[in-house]
PDB file of C-alpha atoms in Angstrom:
ATOM      1  CA  UNK O 287      -2.810  15.841   6.721  1.00 82.00           C
ATOM      2  CA  UNK O 288      -5.964  15.022   8.667  1.00 91.00           C
ATOM      3  CA  UNK O 289      -8.252  12.100   7.871  1.00 93.00           C
ATOM      4  CA  UNK O 290     -10.998  14.563   6.949  1.00 95.00           C
ATOM      5  CA  UNK O 291      -8.765  16.323   4.410  1.00 97.00           C
ATOM      6  CA  UNK O 292      -7.638  13.012   2.930  1.00 97.00           C
ATOM      7  CA  UNK O 293     -11.252  11.864   2.499  1.00 97.00           C
ATOM      8  CA  UNK O 294     -12.228  15.203   0.957  1.00 97.00           C
ATOM      9  CA  UNK O 295      -9.331  15.081  -1.496  1.00 98.00           C
ATOM     10  CA  UNK O 296     -10.261  11.535  -2.494  1.00 98.00           C
ATOM     11  CA  UNK O 297     -13.900  12.511  -3.031  1.00 98.00           C
ATOM     12  CA  UNK O 298     -12.770  15.406  -5.217  1.00 98.00           C
ATOM     13  CA  UNK O 299     -10.758  13.026  -7.401  1.00 98.00           C
ATOM     14  CA  UNK O 300     -13.684  10.606  -7.619  1.00 98.00           C
ATOM     15  CA  UNK O 301     -15.937  13.507  -8.642  1.00 98.00           C
ATOM     16  CA  UNK O 302     -13.452  14.256 -11.439  1.00 98.00           C
ATOM     17  CA  UNK O 303     -13.838  10.716 -12.784  1.00 98.00           C
ATOM     18  CA  UNK O 304     -11.011   8.813 -11.107  1.00 98.00           C
ATOM     19  CA  UNK O 305     -12.226   5.278 -10.389  1.00 98.00           C
ATOM     20  CA  UNK O 306     -10.137   4.441  -7.325  1.00 98.00           C
ATOM     21  CA  UNK O 307      -7.834   6.527  -5.143  1.00 98.00           C
ATOM     22  CA  UNK O 308      -5.111   5.095  -2.910  1.00 98.00           C
ATOM     23  CA  UNK O 309      -3.166   7.429  -0.620  1.00 98.00           C
ATOM     24  CA  UNK O 310      -0.011   6.122   1.021  1.00 95.00           C
ATOM     25  CA  UNK O 311       0.945   7.622   4.359  1.00 93.00           C
ATOM     26  CA  UNK O 312       4.243   5.916   5.153  1.00 89.00           C
ATOM     27  CA  UNK O 313       4.370   4.521   8.666  1.00 88.00           C
ATOM     28  CA  UNK O 314       0.739   5.585   9.171  1.00 91.00           C
ATOM     29  CA  UNK O 315      -0.496   3.118   6.543  1.00 92.00           C
ATOM     30  CA  UNK O 316      -2.772   4.056   3.665  1.00 96.00           C
ATOM     31  CA  UNK O 317      -6.299   5.041   2.720  1.00 98.00           C
ATOM     32  CA  UNK O 318      -8.332   3.915  -0.260  1.00 98.00           C
ATOM     33  CA  UNK O 319     -11.628   5.033  -1.722  1.00 98.00           C
ATOM     34  CA  UNK O 320     -13.769   4.236  -4.743  1.00 97.00           C
ATOM     35  CA  UNK O 321     -17.499   4.336  -5.436  1.00 96.00           C
ATOM     36  CA  UNK O 322     -18.172   1.086  -3.547  1.00 96.00           C
ATOM     37  CA  UNK O 323     -15.839   1.161  -0.567  1.00 96.00           C
ATOM     38  CA  UNK O 324     -13.246   3.042   1.420  1.00 97.00           C
ATOM     39  CA  UNK O 325     -10.981   2.199   4.281  1.00 97.00           C
ATOM     40  CA  UNK O 326      -7.808   2.690   6.228  1.00 97.00           C
ATOM     41  CA  UNK O 327      -5.011   0.130   6.185  1.00 96.00           C
ATOM     42  CA  UNK O 328      -2.609   0.326   9.091  1.00 93.00           C
ATOM     43  CA  UNK O 329       1.075  -0.271   8.633  1.00 90.00           C
ATOM     44  CA  UNK O 330       2.335  -3.132  10.765  1.00 83.00           C
ATOM     45  CA  UNK O 331       5.412  -1.240  11.840  1.00 83.00           C
ATOM     46  CA  UNK O 332       8.877  -2.545  11.113  1.00 86.00           C
ATOM     47  CA  UNK O 333      12.412  -1.490  11.926  1.00 86.00           C
ATOM     48  CA  UNK O 334      13.017   0.835   8.992  1.00 85.00           C
ATOM     49  CA  UNK O 335      16.507   1.097   7.544  1.00 87.00           C
ATOM     50  CA  UNK O 336      15.879   2.936   4.253  1.00 85.00           C
ATOM     51  CA  UNK O 337      12.587   4.099   2.743  1.00 85.00           C
ATOM     52  CA  UNK O 338      14.019   4.511  -0.761  1.00 85.00           C
ATOM     53  CA  UNK O 339      11.853   2.556  -3.176  1.00 86.00           C
ATOM     54  CA  UNK O 340       9.029   1.893  -0.726  1.00 89.00           C
ATOM     55  CA  UNK O 341       6.466   3.732  -2.841  1.00 92.00           C
ATOM     56  CA  UNK O 342       7.547   1.935  -6.003  1.00 92.00           C
ATOM     57  CA  UNK O 343       7.378  -1.397  -4.185  1.00 90.00           C
ATOM     58  CA  UNK O 344       3.912  -0.553  -2.877  1.00 94.00           C
ATOM     59  CA  UNK O 345       2.610   0.427  -6.314  1.00 95.00           C
ATOM     60  CA  UNK O 346       4.120  -2.605  -8.022  1.00 93.00           C
ATOM     61  CA  UNK O 347       2.691  -4.980  -5.430  1.00 92.00           C
ATOM     62  CA  UNK O 348      -0.700  -3.278  -5.630  1.00 96.00           C
ATOM     63  CA  UNK O 349      -0.777  -3.953  -9.376  1.00 95.00           C
ATOM     64  CA  UNK O 350       0.264  -7.578  -8.778  1.00 92.00           C
ATOM     65  CA  UNK O 351      -2.594  -8.053  -6.322  1.00 93.00           C
ATOM     66  CA  UNK O 352      -5.129  -6.504  -8.671  1.00 96.00           C
ATOM     67  CA  UNK O 353      -3.844  -8.567 -11.627  1.00 95.00           C
ATOM     68  CA  UNK O 354      -4.315 -11.675  -9.479  1.00 92.00           C
ATOM     69  CA  UNK O 355      -7.929 -10.496  -9.187  1.00 95.00           C
ATOM     70  CA  UNK O 356      -7.715 -10.014  -5.441  1.00 95.00           C
ATOM     71  CA  UNK O 357      -9.984  -7.455  -3.824  1.00 96.00           C
ATOM     72  CA  UNK O 358      -8.773  -3.895  -3.550  1.00 97.00           C
ATOM     73  CA  UNK O 359      -8.385  -4.276   0.220  1.00 96.00           C
ATOM     74  CA  UNK O 360      -6.399  -7.518  -0.103  1.00 95.00           C
ATOM     75  CA  UNK O 361      -4.211  -5.957  -2.788  1.00 96.00           C
ATOM     76  CA  UNK O 362      -3.461  -2.980  -0.552  1.00 96.00           C
ATOM     77  CA  UNK O 363      -2.717  -5.279   2.395  1.00 94.00           C
ATOM     78  CA  UNK O 364      -0.257  -7.173   0.173  1.00 91.00           C
ATOM     79  CA  UNK O 365       1.294  -3.936  -1.116  1.00 93.00           C
ATOM     80  CA  UNK O 366       1.735  -2.693   2.441  1.00 93.00           C
ATOM     81  CA  UNK O 367       3.585  -5.847   3.433  1.00 89.00           C
ATOM     82  CA  UNK O 368       5.842  -5.699   0.358  1.00 88.00           C
ATOM     83  CA  UNK O 369       6.723  -2.050   1.039  1.00 90.00           C
ATOM     84  CA  UNK O 370       7.416  -2.833   4.690  1.00 88.00           C
ATOM     85  CA  UNK O 371       9.677  -5.692   3.629  1.00 84.00           C
ATOM     86  CA  UNK O 372      11.598  -3.380   1.291  1.00 85.00           C
ATOM     87  CA  UNK O 373      12.249  -0.670   3.915  1.00 88.00           C
ATOM     88  CA  UNK O 374      14.036  -3.189   6.120  1.00 84.00           C
ATOM     89  CA  UNK O 375      16.886  -3.233   3.561  1.00 78.00           C
ATOM     90  CA  UNK O 376      19.545  -0.625   2.908  1.00 64.00           C
ATOM     91  CA  UNK O 377      19.505  -0.379  -0.901  1.00 61.00           C
ATOM     92  CA  UNK O 378      16.865   0.324  -3.516  1.00 57.00           C
ATOM     93  CA  UNK O 379      17.225  -3.262  -4.700  1.00 57.00           C
ATOM     94  CA  UNK O 380      16.451  -5.552  -1.818  1.00 50.00           C
ATOM     95  CA  UNK O 381      18.605  -8.585  -2.583  1.00 49.00           C
ATOM     96  CA  UNK O 382      16.922 -10.876  -0.068  1.00 54.00           C
ATOM     97  CA  UNK O 383      13.426 -10.177  -1.380  1.00 56.00           C
ATOM     98  CA  UNK O 384      11.380 -13.324  -1.048  1.00 61.00           C
ATOM     99  CA  UNK O 385       7.763 -13.509  -2.176  1.00 65.00           C
ATOM    100  CA  UNK O 386       7.178 -16.537   0.020  1.00 65.00           C
ATOM    101  CA  UNK O 387       7.886 -14.369   3.060  1.00 63.00           C
ATOM    102  CA  UNK O 388       5.480 -11.745   1.746  1.00 63.00           C
ATOM    103  CA  UNK O 389       2.725 -14.304   1.183  1.00 62.00           C
ATOM    104  CA  UNK O 390       3.217 -15.655   4.702  1.00 60.00           C
ATOM    105  CA  UNK O 391       2.977 -12.113   6.107  1.00 60.00           C
ATOM    106  CA  UNK O 392      -0.106 -11.453   3.957  1.00 59.00           C
ATOM    107  CA  UNK O 393      -1.945 -14.408   5.428  1.00 63.00           C
ATOM    108  CA  UNK O 394      -1.368 -13.273   9.008  1.00 58.00           C
TER     109      UNK O 394
END
């Protein structure tokens, strides 16, 4: 899907009353839009083993960031790093998940 179509779809949802739209695009990153801001977040690129659970990890981490009262952009950056960490494993439960690693990646 083109960037123009993504933006148009997001605007349509905002016009319908949705407050914030976040579109995940896998290895291409994500796009977010609300009434105050919009932007593209690039994926860093990792050696992917299994994408199972990446979307769930992204959404969960996004909620964590927002609950910590981080900005939308910072929350999406964090969610991107968590999802990228998860896809480097080969099960839906990443046994070596370590938030300290995620926080270090988030600060870089």
